[in-house]
Tab-separated table of C-alpha atoms in Angstrom:
chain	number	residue	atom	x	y	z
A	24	UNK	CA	-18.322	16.383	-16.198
A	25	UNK	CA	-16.722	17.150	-12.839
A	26	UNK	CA	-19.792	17.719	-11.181
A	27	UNK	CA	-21.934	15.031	-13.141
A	28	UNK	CA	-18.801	12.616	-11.579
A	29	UNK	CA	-19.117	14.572	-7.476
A	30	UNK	CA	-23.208	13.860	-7.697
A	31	UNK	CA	-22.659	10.331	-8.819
A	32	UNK	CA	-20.648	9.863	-6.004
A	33	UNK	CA	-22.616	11.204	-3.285
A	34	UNK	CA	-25.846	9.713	-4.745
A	35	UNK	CA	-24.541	5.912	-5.884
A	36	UNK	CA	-21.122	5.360	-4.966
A	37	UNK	CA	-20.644	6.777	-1.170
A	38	UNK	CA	-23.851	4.724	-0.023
A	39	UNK	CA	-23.045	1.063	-2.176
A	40	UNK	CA	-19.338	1.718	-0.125
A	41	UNK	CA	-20.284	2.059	2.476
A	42	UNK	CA	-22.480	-0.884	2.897
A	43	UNK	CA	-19.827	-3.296	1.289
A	44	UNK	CA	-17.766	-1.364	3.316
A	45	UNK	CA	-19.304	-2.336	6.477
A	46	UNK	CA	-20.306	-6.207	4.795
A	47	UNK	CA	-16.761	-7.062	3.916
A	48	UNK	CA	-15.047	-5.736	7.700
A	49	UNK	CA	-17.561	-7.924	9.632
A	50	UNK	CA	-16.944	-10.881	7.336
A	51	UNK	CA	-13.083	-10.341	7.880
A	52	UNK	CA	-13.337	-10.054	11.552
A	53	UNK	CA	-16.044	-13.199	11.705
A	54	UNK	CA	-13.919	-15.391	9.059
A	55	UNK	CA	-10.572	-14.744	10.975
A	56	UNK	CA	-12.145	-15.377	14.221
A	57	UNK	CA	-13.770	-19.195	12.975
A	58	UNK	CA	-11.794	-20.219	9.623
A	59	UNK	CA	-8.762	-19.637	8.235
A	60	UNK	CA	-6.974	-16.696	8.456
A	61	UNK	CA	-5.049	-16.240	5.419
A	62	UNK	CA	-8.110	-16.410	3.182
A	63	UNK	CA	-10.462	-14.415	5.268
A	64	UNK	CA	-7.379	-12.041	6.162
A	65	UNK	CA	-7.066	-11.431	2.087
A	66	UNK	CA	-9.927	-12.248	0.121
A	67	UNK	CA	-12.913	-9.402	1.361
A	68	UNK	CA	-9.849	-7.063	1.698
A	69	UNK	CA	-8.837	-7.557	-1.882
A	70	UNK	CA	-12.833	-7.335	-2.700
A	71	UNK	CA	-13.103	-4.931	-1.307
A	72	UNK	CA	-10.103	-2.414	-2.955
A	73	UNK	CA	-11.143	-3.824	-6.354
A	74	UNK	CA	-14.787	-2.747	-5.856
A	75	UNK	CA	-14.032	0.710	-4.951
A	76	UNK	CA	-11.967	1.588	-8.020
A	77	UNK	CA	-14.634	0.026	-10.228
A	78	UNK	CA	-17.238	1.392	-8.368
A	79	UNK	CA	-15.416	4.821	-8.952
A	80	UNK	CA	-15.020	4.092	-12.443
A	81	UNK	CA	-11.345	4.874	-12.650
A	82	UNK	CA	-9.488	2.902	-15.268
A	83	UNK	CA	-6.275	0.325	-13.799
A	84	UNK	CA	-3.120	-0.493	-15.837
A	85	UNK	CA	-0.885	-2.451	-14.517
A	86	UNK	CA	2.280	-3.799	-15.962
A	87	UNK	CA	5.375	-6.457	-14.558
A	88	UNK	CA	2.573	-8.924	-12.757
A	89	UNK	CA	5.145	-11.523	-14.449
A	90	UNK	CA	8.344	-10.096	-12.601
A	91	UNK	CA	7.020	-11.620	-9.589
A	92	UNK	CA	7.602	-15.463	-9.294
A	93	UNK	CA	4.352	-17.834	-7.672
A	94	UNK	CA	4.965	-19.025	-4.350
A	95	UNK	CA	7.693	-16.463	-3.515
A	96	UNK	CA	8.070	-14.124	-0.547
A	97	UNK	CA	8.608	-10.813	-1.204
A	98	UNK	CA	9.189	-7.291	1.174
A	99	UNK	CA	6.836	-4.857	-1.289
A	100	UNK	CA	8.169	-1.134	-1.428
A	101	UNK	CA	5.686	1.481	-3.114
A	102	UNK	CA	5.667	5.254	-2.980
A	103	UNK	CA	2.873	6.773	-1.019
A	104	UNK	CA	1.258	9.195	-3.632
A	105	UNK	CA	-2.641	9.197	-1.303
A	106	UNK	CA	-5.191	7.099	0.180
A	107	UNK	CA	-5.615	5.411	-3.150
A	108	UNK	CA	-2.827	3.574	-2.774
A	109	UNK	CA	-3.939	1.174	-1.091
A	110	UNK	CA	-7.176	0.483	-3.010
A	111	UNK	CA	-4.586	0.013	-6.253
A	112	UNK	CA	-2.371	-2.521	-4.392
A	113	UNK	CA	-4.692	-4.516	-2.314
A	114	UNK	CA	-7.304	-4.675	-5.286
A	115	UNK	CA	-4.938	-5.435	-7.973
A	116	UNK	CA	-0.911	-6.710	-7.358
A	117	UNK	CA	-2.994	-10.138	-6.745
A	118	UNK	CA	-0.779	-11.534	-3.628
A	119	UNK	CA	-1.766	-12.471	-0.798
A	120	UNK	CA	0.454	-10.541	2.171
A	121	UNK	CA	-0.303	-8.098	4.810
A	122	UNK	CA	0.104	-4.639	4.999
A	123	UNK	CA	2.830	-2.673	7.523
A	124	UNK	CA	0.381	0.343	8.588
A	125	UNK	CA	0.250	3.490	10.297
A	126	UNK	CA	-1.279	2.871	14.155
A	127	UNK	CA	-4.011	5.599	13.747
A	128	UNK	CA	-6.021	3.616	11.531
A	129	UNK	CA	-7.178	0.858	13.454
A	130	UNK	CA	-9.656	3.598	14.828
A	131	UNK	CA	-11.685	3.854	11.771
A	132	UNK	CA	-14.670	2.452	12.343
A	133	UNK	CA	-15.087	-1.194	10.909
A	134	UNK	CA	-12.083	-1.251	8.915
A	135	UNK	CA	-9.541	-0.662	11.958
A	136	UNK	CA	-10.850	-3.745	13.563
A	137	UNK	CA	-10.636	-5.686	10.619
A	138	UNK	CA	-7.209	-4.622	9.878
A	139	UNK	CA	-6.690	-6.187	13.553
A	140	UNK	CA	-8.524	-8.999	13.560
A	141	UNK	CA	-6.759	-10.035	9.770
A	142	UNK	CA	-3.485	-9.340	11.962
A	143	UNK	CA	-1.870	-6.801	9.421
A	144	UNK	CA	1.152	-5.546	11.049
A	145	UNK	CA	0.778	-2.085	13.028
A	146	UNK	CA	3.552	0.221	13.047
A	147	UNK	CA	3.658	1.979	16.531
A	148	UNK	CA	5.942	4.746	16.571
A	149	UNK	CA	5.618	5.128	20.312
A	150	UNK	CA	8.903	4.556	21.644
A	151	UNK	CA	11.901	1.753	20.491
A	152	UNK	CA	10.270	-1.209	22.192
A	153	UNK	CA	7.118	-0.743	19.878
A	154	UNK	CA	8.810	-0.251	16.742
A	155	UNK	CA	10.814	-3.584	17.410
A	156	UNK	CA	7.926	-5.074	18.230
A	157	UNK	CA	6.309	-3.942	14.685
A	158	UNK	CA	9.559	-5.750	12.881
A	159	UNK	CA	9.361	-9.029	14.768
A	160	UNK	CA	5.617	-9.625	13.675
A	161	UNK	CA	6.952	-8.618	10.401
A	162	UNK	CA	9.357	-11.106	10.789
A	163	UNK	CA	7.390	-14.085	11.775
A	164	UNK	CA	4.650	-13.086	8.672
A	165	UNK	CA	7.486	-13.302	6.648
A	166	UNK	CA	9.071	-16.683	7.820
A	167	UNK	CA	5.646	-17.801	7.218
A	168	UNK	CA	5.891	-17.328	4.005
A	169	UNK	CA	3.761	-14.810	3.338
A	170	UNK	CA	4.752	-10.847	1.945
A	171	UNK	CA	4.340	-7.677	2.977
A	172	UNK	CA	3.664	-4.267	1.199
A	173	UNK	CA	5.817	-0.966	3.412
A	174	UNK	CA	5.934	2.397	2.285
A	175	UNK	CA	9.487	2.793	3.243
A	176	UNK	CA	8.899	7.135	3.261
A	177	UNK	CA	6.373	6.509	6.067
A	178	UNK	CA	4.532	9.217	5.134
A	179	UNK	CA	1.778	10.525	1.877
A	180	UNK	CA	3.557	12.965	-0.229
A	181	UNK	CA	2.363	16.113	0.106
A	182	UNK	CA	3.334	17.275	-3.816
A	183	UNK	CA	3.492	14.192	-5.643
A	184	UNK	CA	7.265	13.335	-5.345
A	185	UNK	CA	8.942	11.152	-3.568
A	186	UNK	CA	10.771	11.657	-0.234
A	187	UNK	CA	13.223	9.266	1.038
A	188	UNK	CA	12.980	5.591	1.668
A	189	UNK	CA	13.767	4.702	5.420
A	190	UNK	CA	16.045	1.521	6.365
A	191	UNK	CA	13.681	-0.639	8.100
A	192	UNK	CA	12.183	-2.442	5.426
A	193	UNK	CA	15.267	-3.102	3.228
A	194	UNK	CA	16.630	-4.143	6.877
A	195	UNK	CA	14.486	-7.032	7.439
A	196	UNK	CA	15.019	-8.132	4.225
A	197	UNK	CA	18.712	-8.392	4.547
A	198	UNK	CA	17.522	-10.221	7.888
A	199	UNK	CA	15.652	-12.969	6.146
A	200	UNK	CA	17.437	-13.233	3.235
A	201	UNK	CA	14.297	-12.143	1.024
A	202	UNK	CA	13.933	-10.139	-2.300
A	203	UNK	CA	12.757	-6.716	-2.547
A	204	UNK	CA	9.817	-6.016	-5.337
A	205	UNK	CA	9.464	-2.052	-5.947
A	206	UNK	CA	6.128	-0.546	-6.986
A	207	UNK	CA	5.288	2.376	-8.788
A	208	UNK	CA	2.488	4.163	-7.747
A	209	UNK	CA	1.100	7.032	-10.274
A	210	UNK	CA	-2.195	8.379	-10.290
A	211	UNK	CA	-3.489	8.173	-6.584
A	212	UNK	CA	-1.779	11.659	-5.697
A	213	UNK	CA	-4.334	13.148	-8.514
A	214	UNK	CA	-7.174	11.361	-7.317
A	215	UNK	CA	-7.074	12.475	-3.845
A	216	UNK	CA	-4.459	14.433	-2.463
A	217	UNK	CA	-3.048	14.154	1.158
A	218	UNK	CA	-4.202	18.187	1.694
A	219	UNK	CA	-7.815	16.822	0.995
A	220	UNK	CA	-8.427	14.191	2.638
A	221	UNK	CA	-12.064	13.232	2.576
A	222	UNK	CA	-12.844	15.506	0.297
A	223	UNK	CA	-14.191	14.210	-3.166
A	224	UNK	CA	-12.225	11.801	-5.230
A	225	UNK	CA	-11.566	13.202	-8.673
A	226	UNK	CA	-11.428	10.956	-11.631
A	227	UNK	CA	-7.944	10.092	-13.133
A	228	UNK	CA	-6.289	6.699	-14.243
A	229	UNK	CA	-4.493	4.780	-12.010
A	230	UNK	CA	-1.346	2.798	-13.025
A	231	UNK	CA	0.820	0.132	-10.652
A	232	UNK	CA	4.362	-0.833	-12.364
A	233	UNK	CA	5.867	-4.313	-10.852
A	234	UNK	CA	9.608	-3.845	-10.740
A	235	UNK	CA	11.752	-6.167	-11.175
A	236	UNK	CA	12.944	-7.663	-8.011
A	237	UNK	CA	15.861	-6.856	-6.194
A	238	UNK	CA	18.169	-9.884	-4.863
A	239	UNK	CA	20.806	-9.724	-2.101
A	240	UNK	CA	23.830	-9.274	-2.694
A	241	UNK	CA	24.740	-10.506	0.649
A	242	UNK	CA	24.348	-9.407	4.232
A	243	UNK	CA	24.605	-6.651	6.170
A	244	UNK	CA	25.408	-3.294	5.432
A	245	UNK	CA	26.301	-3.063	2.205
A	246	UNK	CA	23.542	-5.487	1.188
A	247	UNK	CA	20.713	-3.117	2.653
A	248	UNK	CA	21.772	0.150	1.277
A	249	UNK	CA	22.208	-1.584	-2.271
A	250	UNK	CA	18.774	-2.796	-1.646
A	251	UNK	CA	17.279	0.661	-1.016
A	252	UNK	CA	19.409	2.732	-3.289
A	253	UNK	CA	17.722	0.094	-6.117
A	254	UNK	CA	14.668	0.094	-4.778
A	255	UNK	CA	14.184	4.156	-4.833
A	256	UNK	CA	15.658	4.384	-8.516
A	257	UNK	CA	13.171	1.647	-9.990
A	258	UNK	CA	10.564	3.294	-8.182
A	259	UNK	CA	11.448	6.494	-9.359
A	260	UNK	CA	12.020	5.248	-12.987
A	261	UNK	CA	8.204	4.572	-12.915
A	262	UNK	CA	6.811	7.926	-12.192
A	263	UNK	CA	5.652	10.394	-14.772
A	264	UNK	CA	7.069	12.909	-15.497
A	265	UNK	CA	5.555	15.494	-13.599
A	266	UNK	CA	6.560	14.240	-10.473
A	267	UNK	CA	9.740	12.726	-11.086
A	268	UNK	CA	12.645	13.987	-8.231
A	269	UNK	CA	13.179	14.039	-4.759
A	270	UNK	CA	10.824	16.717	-2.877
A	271	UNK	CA	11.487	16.889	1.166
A	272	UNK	CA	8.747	15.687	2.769
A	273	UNK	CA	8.790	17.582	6.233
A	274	UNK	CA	6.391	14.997	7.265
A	275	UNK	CA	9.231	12.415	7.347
């Protein structure tokens, strides 16, 4: 079956992706540039994700969609299992918000300049200035109204555990006054591990759990690390078994 799955990739699923690939970028980067950019800054992203897990036939569940109230912002904290992370939230939490990515993928082709032109929010490690810069247009998405999705480890596992969640997210939302919704990610490690990275994707469910989220308790200090200490144990609650427990990440 493993090989019936890598040929039906190569010969049906790498070329239909690629071409709704390359469809869906230019109508985010045309859309944004003449209509509205919340809808064209979601929608062929979201199309996108959920076409590529069909299109790889790999089966979703996802549970605690209700644990997340309409019309609410939210700062989103997930584990970073792999690549197919992203494909699992963007295709299937169903909220419209903008991801807080890493810098060195606006250089893939097509999709780095729709990521830009949908004005997701680019984390630039570069120096202090940048990285403030990264949480005030963070900030302003937020005031907006609108959510954003962090993967507080800043970094893909490299076993399937989790490392440790940084401050910056649980930060701004002690800064706005927002709630924090934890994701559980399980499934994307086994699909395509970090260590093979454009390799083949190997078939295995995927599962996204919807925490409960996480209100303030009040500001500051005490506020933020309650907010991250929370966050990691619901997070962690959610994985299977086989990677349940802190692993150090040297990445981090």
């Amino acid at each position: 079956m493993k090989y019936l799955y890598r040929l039906y990739e190569l010969c049906i699923a790498i070329p239909i992706f690629l071409v709704y690939t390359i469809v869906l970028g230019l109508a985010t980067i045309v859309g944004c540039a003449i209509g509205s950019g919340n809808f064209w800054g979601y929608w062929p992203g979201h199309l996108w994700a959920w076409l590529t897990v069909k299109l790889l036939l790999l089966p979703v569940k996802v549970e605690g969609r209700d644990n997340i109230e309409k019309g609410q912002s939210y700062v989103f904290v997930a584990n970073h299992q792999g690549v197919f992370d992203i494909f699992l939230i963007y295709g299937y939490l169903n909220r419209n918000f903008k991801w807080m990515m890493k810098r060195g993928l606006i250089s893939i082709p097509v999709v780095g300049p729709a990521c830009k032109a949908s004005h997701q929010i680019i984390v630039d490690k570069r120096g202090p200035s940048k990285i403030r810069k990264t949480y005030d247009e963070a900030r302003e998405i937020l005031k907006e109204g609108m959510s954003v999705v962090v993967f507080p480890e800043g970094a893909r596992t490299f076993t399937g555990h989790m490392g440790f969640f940084r401050r910056g997210p649980f930060m701004l939302a002690d800064e706005l006054d927002l709630p924090v919704c934890p994701l559980t990610i399980n499934g994307s490690f086994n699909i395509m591990p970090r260590m093979k990275d454009w390799h083949w994707a190997n078939w295995h469910p995927l599962k996204l759990t919807i925490h409960k989220p996480i209100y303030p308790i009040g500001k500051g200090r005490e506020n933020i690390e309650n907010l991250k200490e929370k966050s990691y144990e619901a997070v962690m609650s959610g994985l299977v078994a086989e990677y349940q427990g802190y692993v150090e990440n040297d990445d981090q």
